[in-house]
Every structure is written in structure tokens, then in C-alpha cells.
N, CA, C and O atoms as a DFTB+ gen file, in Angstrom:
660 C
 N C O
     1  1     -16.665     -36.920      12.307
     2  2     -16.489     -36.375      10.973
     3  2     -17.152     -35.005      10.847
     4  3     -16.754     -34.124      10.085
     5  1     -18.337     -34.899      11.773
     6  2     -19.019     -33.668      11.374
     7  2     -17.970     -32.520      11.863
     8  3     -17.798     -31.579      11.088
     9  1     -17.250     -32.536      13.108
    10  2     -16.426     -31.554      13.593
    11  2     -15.312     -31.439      12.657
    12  3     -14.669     -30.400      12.813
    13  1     -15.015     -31.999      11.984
    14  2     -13.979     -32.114      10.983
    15  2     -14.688     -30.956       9.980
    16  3     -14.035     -29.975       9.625
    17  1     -15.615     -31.093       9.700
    18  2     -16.414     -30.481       8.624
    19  2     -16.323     -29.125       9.002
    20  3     -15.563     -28.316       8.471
    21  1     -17.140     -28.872       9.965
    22  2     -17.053     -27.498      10.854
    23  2     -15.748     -26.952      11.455
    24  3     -15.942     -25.869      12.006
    25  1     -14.656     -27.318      11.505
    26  2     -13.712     -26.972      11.776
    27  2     -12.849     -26.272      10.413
    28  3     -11.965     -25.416      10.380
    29  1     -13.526     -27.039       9.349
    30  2     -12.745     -26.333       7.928
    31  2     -13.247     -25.427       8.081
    32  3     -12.522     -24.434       8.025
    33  1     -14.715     -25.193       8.355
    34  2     -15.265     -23.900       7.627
    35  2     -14.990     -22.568       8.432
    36  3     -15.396     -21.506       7.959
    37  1     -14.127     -22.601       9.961
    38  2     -13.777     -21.902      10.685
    39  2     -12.177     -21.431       9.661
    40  3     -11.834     -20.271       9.432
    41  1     -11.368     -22.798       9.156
    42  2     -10.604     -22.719       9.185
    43  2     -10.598     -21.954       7.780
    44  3      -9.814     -21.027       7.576
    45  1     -11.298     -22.289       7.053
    46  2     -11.575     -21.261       5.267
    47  2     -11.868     -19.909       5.848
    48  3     -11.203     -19.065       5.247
    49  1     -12.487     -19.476       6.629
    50  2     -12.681     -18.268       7.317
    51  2     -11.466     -17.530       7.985
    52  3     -11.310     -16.327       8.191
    53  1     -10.599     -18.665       8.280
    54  2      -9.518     -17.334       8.628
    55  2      -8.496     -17.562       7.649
    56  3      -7.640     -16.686       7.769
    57  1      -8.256     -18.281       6.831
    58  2      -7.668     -18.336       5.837
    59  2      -8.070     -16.979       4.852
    60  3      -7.199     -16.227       4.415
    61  1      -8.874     -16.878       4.703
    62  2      -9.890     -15.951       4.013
    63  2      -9.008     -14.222       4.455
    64  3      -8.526     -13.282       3.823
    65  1      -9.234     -14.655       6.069
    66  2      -9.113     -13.415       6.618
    67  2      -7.568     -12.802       6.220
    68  3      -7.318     -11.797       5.554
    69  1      -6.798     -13.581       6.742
    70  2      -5.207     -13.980       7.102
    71  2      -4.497     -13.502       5.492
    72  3      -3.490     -12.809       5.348
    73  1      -5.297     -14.059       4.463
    74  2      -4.847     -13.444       3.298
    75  2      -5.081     -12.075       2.748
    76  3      -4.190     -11.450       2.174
    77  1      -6.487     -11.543       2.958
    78  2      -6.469     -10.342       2.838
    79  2      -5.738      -9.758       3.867
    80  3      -5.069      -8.908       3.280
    81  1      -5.449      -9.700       5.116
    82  2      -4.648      -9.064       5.676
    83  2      -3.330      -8.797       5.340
    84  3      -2.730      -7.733       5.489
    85  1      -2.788     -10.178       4.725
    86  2      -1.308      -9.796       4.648
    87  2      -1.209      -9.242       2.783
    88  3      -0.150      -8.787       2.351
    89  1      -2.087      -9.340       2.148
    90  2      -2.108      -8.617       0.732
    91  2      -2.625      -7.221       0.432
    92  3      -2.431      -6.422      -0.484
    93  1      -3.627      -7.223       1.955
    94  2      -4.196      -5.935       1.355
    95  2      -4.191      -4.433       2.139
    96  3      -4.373      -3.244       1.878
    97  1      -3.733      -5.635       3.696
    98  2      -4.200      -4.863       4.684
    99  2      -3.239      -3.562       4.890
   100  3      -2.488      -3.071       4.048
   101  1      -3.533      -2.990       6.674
   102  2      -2.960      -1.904       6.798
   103  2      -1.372      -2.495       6.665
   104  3      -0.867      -1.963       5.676
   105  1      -0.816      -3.033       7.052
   106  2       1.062      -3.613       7.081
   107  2       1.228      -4.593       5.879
   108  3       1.737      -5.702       6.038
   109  1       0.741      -4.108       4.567
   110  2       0.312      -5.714       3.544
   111  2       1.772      -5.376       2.735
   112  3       2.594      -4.463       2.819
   113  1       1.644      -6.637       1.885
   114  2       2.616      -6.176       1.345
   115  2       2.333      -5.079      -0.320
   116  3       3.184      -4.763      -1.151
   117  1       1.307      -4.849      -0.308
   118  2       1.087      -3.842      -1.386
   119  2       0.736      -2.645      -0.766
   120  3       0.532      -1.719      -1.551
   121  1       0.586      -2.360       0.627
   122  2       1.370      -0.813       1.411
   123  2       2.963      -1.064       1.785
   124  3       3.683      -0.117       2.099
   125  1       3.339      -2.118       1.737
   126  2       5.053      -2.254       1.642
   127  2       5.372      -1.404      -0.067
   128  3       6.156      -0.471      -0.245
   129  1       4.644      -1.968      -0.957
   130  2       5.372      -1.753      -2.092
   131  2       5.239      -0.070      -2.824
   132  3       5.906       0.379      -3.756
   133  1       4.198       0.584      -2.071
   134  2       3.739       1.855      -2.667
   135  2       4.663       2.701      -2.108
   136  3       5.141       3.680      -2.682
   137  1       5.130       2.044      -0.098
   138  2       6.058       2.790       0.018
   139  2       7.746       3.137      -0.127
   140  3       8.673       3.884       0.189
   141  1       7.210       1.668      -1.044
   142  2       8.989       1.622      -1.379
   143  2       8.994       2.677      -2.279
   144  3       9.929       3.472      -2.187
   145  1       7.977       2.891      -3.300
   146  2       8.054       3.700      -4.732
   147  2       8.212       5.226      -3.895
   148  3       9.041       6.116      -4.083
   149  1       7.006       5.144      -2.840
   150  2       7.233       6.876      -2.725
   151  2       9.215       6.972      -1.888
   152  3       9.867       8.009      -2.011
   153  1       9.623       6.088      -1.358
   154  2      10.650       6.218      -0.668
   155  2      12.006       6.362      -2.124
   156  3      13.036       7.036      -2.111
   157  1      11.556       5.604      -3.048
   158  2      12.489       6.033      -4.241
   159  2      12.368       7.722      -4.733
   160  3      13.214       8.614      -4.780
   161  1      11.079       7.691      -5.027
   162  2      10.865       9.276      -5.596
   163  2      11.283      10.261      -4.411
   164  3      11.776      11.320      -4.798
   165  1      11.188      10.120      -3.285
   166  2      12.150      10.901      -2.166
   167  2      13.345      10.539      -2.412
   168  3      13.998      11.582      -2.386
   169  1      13.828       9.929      -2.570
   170  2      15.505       9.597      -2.747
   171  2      16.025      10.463      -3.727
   172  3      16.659      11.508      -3.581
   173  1      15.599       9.769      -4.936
   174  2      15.798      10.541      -5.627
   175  2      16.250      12.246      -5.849
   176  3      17.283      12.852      -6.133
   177  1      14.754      12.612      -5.523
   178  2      14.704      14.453      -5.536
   179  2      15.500      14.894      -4.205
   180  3      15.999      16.014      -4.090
   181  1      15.566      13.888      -3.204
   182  2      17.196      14.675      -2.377
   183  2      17.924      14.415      -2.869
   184  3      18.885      14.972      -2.339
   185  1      18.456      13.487      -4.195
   186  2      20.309      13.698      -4.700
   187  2      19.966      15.042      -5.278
   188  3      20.565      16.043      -4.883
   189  1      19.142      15.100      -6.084
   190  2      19.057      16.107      -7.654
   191  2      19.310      17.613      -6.411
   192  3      20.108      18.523      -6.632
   193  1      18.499      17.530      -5.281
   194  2      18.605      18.728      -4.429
   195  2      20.102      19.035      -3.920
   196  3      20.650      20.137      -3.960
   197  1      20.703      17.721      -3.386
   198  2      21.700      18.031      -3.115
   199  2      22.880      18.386      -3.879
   200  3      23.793      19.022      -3.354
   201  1      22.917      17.973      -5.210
   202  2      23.926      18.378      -6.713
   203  2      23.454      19.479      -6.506
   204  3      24.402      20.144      -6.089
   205  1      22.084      20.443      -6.551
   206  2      22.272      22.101      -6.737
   207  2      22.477      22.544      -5.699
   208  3      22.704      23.754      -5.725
   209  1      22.511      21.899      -4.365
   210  2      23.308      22.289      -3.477
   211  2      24.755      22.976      -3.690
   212  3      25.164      24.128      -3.544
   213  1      25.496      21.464      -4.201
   214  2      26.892      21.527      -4.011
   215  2      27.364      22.731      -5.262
   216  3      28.435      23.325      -5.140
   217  1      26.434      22.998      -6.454
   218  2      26.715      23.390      -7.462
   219  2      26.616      25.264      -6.802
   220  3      27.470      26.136      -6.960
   221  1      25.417      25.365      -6.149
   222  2      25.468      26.810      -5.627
   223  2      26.634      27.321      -4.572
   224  3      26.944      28.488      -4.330
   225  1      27.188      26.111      -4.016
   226  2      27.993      26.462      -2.666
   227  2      29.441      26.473      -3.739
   228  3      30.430      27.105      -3.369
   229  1      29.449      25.962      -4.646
   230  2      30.786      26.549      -5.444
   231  2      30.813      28.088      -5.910
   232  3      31.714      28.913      -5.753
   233  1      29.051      28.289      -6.783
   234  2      29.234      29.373      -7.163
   235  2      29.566      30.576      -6.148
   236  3      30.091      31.622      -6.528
   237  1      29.157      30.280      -4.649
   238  2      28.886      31.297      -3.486
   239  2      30.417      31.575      -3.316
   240  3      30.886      32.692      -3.097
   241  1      31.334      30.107      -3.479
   242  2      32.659      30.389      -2.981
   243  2      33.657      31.184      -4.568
   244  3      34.720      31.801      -4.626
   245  1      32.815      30.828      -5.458
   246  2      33.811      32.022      -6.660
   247  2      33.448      33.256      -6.615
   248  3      34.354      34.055      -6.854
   249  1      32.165      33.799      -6.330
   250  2      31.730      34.825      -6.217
   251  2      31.965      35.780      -4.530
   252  3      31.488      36.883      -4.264
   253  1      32.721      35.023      -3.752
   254  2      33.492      35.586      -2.521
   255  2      34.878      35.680      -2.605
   256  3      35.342      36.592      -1.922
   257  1      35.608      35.075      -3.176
   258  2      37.132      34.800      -3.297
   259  2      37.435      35.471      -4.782
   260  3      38.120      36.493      -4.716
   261  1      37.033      35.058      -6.116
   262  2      37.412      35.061      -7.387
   263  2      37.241      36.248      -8.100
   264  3      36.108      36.297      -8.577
   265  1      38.067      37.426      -8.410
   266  2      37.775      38.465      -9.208
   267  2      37.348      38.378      -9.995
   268  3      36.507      39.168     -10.423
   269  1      37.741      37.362     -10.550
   270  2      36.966      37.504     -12.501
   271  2      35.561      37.356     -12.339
   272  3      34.788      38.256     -12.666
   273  1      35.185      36.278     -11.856
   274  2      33.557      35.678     -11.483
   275  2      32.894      36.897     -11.277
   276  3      31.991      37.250     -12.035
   277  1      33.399      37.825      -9.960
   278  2      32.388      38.991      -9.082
   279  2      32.855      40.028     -10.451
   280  3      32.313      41.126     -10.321
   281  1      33.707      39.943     -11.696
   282  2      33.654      41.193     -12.344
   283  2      32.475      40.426     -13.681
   284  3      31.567      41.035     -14.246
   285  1      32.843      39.059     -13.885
   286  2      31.694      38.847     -15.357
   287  2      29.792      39.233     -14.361
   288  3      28.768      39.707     -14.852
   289  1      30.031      38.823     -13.086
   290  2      28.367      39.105     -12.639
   291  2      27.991      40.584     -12.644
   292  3      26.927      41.198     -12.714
   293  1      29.638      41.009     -12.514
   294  2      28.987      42.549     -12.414
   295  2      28.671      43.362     -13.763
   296  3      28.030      44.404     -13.901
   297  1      29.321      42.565     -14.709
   298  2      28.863      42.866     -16.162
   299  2      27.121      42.529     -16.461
   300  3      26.198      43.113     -17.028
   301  1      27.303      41.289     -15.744
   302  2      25.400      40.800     -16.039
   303  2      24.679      41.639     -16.009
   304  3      23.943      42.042     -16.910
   305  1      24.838      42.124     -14.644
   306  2      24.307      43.437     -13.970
   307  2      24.108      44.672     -14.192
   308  3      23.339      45.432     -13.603
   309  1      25.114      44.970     -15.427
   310  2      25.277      46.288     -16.513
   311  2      26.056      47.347     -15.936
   312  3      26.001      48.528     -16.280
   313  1      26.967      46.736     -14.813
   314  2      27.836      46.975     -13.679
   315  2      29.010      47.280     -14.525
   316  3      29.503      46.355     -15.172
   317  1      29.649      48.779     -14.617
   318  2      31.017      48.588     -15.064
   319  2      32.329      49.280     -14.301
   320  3      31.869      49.788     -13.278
   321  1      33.512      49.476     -14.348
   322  2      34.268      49.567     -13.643
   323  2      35.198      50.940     -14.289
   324  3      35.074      51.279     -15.466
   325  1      36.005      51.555     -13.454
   326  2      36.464      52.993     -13.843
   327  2      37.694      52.570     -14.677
   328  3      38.741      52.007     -14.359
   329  1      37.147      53.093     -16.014
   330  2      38.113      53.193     -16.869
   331  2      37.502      52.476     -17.961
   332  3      38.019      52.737     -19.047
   333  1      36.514      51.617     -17.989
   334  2      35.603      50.652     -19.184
   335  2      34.513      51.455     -19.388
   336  3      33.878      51.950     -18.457
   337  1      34.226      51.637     -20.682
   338  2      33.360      52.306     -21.600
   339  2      32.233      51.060     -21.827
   340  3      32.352      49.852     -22.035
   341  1      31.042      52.006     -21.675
   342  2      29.722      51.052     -21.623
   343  2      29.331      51.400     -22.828
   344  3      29.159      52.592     -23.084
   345  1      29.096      50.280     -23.907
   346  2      28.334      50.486     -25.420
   347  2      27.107      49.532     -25.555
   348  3      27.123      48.306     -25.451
   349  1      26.297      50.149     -25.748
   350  2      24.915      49.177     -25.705
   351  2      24.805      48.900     -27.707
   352  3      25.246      49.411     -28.736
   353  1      23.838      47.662     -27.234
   354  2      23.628      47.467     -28.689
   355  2      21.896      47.186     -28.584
   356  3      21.411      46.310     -27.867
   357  1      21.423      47.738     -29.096
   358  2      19.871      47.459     -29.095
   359  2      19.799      46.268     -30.177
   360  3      20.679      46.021     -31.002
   361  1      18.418      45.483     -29.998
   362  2      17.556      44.387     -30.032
   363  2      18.195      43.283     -29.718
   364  3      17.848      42.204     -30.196
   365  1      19.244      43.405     -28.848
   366  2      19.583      41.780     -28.092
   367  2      19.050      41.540     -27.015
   368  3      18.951      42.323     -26.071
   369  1      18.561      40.136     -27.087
   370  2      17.936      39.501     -25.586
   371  2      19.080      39.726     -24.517
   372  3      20.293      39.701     -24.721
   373  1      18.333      39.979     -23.195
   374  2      18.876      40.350     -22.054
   375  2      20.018      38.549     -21.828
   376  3      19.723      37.416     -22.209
   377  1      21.042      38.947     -21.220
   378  2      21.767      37.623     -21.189
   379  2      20.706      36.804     -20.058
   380  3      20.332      37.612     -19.208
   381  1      20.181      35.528     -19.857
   382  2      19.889      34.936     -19.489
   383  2      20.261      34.528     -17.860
   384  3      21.432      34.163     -17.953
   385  1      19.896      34.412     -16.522
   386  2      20.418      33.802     -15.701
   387  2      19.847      32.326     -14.912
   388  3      18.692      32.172     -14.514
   389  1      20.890      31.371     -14.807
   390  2      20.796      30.422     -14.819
   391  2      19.801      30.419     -13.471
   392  3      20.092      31.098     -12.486
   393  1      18.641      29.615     -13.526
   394  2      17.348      29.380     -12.653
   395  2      17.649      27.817     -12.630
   396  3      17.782      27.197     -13.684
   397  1      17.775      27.068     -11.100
   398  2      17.848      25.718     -10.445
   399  2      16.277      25.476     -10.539
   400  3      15.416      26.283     -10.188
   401  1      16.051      24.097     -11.127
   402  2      14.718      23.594     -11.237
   403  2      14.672      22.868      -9.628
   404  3      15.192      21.757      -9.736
   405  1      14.375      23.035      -8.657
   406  2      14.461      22.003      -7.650
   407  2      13.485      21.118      -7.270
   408  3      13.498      20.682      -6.119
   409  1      12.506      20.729      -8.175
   410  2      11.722      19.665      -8.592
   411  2      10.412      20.461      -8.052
   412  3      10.076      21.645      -8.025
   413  1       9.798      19.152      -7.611
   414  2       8.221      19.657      -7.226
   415  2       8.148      19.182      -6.026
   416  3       8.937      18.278      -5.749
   417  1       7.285      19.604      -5.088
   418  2       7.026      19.105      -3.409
   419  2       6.641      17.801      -3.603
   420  3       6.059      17.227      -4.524
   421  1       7.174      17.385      -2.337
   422  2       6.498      15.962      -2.580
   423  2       6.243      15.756      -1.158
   424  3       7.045      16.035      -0.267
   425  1       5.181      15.294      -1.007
   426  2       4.263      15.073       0.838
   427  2       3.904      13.814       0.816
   428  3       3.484      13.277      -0.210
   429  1       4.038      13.171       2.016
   430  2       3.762      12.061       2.413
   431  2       2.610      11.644       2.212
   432  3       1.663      12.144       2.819
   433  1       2.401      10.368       1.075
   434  2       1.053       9.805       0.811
   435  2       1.016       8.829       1.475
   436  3       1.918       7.995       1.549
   437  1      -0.667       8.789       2.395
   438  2      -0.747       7.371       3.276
   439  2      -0.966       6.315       1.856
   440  3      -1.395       6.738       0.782
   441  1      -0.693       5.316       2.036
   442  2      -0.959       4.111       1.489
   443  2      -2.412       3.887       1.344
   444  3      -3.294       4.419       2.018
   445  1      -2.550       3.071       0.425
   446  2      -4.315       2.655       0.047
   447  2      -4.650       1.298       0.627
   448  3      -4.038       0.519      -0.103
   449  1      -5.175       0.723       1.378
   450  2      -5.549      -0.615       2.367
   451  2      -6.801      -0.736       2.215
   452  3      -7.683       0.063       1.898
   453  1      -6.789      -2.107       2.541
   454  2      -8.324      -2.521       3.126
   455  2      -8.536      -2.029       4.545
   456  3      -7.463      -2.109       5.143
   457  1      -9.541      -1.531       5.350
   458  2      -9.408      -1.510       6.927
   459  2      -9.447      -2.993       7.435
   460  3      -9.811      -3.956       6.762
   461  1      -9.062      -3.014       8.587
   462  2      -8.725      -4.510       9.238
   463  2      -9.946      -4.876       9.925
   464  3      -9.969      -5.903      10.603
   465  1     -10.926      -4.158       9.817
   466  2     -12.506      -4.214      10.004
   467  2     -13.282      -4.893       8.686
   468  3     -14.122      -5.787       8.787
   469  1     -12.970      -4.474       7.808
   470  2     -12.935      -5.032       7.048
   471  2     -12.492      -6.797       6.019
   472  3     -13.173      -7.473       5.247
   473  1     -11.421      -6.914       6.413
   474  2     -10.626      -8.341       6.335
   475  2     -11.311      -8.902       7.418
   476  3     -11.457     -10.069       7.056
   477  1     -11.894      -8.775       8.677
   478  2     -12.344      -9.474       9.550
   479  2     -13.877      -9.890       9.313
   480  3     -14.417     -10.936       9.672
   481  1     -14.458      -8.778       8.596
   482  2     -15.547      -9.323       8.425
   483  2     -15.930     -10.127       7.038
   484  3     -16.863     -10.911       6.864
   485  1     -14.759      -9.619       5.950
   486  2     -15.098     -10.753       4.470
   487  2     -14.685     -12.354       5.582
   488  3     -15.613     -13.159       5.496
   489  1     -14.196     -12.565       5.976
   490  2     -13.376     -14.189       7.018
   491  2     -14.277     -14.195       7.513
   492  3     -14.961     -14.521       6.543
   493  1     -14.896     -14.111       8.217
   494  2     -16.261     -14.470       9.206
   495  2     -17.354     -14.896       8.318
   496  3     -18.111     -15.853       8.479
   497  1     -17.305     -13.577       6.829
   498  2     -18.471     -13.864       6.147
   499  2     -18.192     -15.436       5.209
   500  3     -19.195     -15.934       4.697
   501  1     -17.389     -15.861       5.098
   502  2     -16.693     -16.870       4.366
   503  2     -17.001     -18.217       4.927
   504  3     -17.609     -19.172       4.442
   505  1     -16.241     -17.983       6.429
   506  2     -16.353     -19.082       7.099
   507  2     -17.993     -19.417       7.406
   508  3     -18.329     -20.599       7.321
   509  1     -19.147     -18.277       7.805
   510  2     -20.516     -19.108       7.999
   511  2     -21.164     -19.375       7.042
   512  3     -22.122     -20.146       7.095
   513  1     -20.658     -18.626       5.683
   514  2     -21.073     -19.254       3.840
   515  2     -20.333     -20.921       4.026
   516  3     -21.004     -21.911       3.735
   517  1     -19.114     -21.029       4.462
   518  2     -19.073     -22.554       4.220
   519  2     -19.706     -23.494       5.007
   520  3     -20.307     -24.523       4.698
   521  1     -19.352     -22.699       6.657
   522  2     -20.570     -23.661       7.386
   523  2     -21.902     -24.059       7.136
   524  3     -22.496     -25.067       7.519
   525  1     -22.453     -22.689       6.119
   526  2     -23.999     -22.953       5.862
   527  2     -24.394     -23.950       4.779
   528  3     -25.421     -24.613       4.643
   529  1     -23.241     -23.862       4.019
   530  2     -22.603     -24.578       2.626
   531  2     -22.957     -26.549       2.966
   532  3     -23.655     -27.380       2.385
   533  1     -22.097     -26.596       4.121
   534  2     -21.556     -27.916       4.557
   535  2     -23.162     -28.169       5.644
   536  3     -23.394     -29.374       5.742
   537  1     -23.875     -27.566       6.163
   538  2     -24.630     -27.621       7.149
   539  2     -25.984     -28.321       5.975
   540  3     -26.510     -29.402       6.239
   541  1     -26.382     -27.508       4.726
   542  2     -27.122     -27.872       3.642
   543  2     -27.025     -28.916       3.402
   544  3     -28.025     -29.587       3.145
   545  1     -25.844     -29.412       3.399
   546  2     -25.064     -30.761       2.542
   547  2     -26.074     -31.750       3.406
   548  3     -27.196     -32.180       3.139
   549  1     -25.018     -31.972       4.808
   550  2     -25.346     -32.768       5.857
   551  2     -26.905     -32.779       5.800
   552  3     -27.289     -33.906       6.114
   553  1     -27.959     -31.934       5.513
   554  2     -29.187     -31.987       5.654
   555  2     -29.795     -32.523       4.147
   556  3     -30.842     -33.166       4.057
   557  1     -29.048     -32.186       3.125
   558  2     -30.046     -32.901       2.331
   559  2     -29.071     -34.900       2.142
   560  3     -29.473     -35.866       1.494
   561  1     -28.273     -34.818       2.685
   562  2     -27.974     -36.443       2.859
   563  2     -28.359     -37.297       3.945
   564  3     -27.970     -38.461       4.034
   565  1     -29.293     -36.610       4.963
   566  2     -29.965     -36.862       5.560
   567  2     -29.142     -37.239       7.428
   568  3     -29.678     -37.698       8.437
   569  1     -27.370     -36.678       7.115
   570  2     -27.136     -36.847       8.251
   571  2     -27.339     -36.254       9.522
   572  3     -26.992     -36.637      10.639
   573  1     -28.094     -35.041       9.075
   574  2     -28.539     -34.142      10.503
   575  2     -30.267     -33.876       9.511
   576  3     -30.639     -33.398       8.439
   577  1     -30.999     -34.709      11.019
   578  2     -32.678     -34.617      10.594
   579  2     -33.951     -34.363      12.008
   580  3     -34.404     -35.182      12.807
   581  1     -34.127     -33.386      11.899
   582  2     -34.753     -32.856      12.623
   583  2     -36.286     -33.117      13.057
   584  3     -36.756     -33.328      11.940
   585  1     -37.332     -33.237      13.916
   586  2     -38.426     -33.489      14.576
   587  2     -38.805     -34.908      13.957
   588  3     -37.942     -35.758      13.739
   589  1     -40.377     -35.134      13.647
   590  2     -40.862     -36.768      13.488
   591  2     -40.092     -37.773      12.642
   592  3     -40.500     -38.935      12.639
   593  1     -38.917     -37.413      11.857
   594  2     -38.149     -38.149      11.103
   595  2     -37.269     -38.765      11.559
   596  3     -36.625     -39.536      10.848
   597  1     -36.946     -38.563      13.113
   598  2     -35.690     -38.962      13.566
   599  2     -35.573     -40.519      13.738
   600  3     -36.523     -41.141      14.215
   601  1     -34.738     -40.980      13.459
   602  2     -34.601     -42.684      13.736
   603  2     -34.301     -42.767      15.637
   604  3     -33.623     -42.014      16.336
   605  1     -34.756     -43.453      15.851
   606  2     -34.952     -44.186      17.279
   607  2     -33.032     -44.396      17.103
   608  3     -32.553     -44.932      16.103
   609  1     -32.113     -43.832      18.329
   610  2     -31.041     -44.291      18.892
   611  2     -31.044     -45.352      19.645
   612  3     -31.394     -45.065      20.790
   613  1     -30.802     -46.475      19.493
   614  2     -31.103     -47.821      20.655
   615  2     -29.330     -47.692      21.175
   616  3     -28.322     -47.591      20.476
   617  1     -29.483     -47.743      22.601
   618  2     -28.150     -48.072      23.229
   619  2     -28.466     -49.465      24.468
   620  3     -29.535     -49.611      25.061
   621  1     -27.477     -50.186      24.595
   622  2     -27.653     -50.940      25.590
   623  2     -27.572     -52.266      24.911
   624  3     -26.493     -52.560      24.398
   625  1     -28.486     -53.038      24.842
   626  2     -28.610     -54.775      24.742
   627  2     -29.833     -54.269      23.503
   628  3     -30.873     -53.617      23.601
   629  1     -29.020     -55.024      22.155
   630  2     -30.750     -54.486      21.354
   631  2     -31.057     -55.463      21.383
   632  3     -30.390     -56.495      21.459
   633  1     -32.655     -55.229      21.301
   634  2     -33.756     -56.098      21.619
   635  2     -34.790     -56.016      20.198
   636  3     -35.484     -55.062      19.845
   637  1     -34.612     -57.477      19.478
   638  2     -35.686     -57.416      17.789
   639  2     -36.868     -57.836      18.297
   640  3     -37.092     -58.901      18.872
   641  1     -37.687     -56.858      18.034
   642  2     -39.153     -57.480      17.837
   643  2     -39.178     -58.435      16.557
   644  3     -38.788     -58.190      15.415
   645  1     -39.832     -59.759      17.155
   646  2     -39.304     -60.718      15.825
   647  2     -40.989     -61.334      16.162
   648  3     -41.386     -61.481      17.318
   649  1     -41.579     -61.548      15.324
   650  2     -42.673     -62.318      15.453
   651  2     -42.453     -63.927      16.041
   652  3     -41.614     -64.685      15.555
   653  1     -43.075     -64.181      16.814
   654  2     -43.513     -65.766      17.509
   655  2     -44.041     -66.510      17.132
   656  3     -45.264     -66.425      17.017
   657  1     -43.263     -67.717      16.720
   658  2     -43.764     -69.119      15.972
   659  2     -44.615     -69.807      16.832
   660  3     -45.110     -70.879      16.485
């Protein structure tokens, strides 16, 4: 029974361990879940990148092929052409040109863990708290008793000292 005893307290010890590892540790599943989030927020900001992609590679192809387009930019520009009369009008805001927000950088964040130095030593510390736990027990119920207290083990043929009639 006693190895039974001592065998839990090995076994609460890696239980101990085995759980922080897989909740906290370096491969846990709450560094699974931080990197799912950063793997969304990357996803993400490559569609939004790739829409102003596709949106600039149109404008590149009207502004190579399309007269009207290369004549309204050249108006932006205050660009005019022979035979059009330039009339300014003072206190109007300059026409505006459209600026692509293409988000903010985003860099690879390591994950937040326990070290696995760590998980090994809360399990160790667990398991000799229960052994010491269960070792107390056994000593104050008197099944493990140490120097002049010990009861005499008789093996063999017992023999009663019985007083003689």
C-alpha cells in the first residue's frame, strides 16, 4: 500500500507537469491561440493590400492606354493643352489626391509561455509536496516509526512467553 501511496505522488507530479505544459507551455494551446489571432490580423491586412493592389494596377492601366484619364490628371496637375484657356479662381482648396491607407506594419510576435524549465520544476515541486504530504501522514499514524519505538518483527515459528503453572 505504501508504494501505491508514493507512486501517486510521482504521479500528481507529472500530472502537474503534463498540464502546464500542454496549457501553458512553449507548443500549448494558448501559444496555438495567440497565433491563430496574429495569423488572422496578417490575413487580413494582405486582402486590404491586395484590393489597393488591384485598384492601382487599373489606375496604371487607364493612365497608359485612356486619353481622357491622362487628360483629367493632367488638369490636376494645372497641365493644359493647346487651344484651352487656363482661368484660375482664387480661395479654392487645391483638388485633393486620393492617398491608399496600407495599414500599419505588422512583425512577428513570439508568443507568451511558461519556459519548459519551468513546468518541470512546478511537477517535481508538487510531486515531493505530496510525497512529503503522504510521508507526514504515514508518520503521525504510526505506520513508518523510527529508532527505540520500533516493534520487534518476529518471522519464523512464534514463540509466547507465557508464564509456567
Amino acid at each position: 500500500m505504501n508504494r501505491a501511496k508514493y507512486l501517486s505522488a510521482v504521479f500528481i507530479g507529472t500530472l502537474v507537469y503534463v498540464l502546464l505544459s500542454v496549457s501553458f507551455g512553449q507548443n500549448s494551446l494558448h501559444c496555438y491561440k495567440q497565433m491563430e489571432e496574429q495569423k488572422m490580423l496578417i490575413s487580413k491586412q494582405t486582402t486590404e493590400i491586395q484590393n489597393i493592389n488591384s485598384e492601382l494596377s487599373l489606375e496604371l492601366a487607364a493612365l497608359q492606354s485612356d486619353r481622357a484619364v491622362i487628360a483629367a490628371y493632367a488638369h490636376k496637375l494645372d497641365y493644359v493643352s493647346d487651344g484651352e484657356k487656363l482661368v484660375k479662381i482664387n480661395g479654392l482648396k487645391p483638388a485633393q489626391t486620393t492617398l491608399y491607407d496600407t495599414g500599419k506594419v505588422l512583425r512577428h510576435e513570439e508568443p507568451e509561455y511558461i519556459p519548459e524549465k519551468y513546468c518541470k520544476i512546478a511537477g517535481l515541486f508538487f510531486g515531493f509536496l505530496c510525497a512529503l504530504v503522504l510521508f507526514l501522514y504515514d508518520l503521525n499514524r504510526g505506520t513508518i516509526v523510527f529508532g527505540k519505538n520500533r516493534k520487534p518483527i518476529v518471522t519464523g515459528i512464534p514463540v509466547y512467553d507465557l508464564p509456567q503453572v
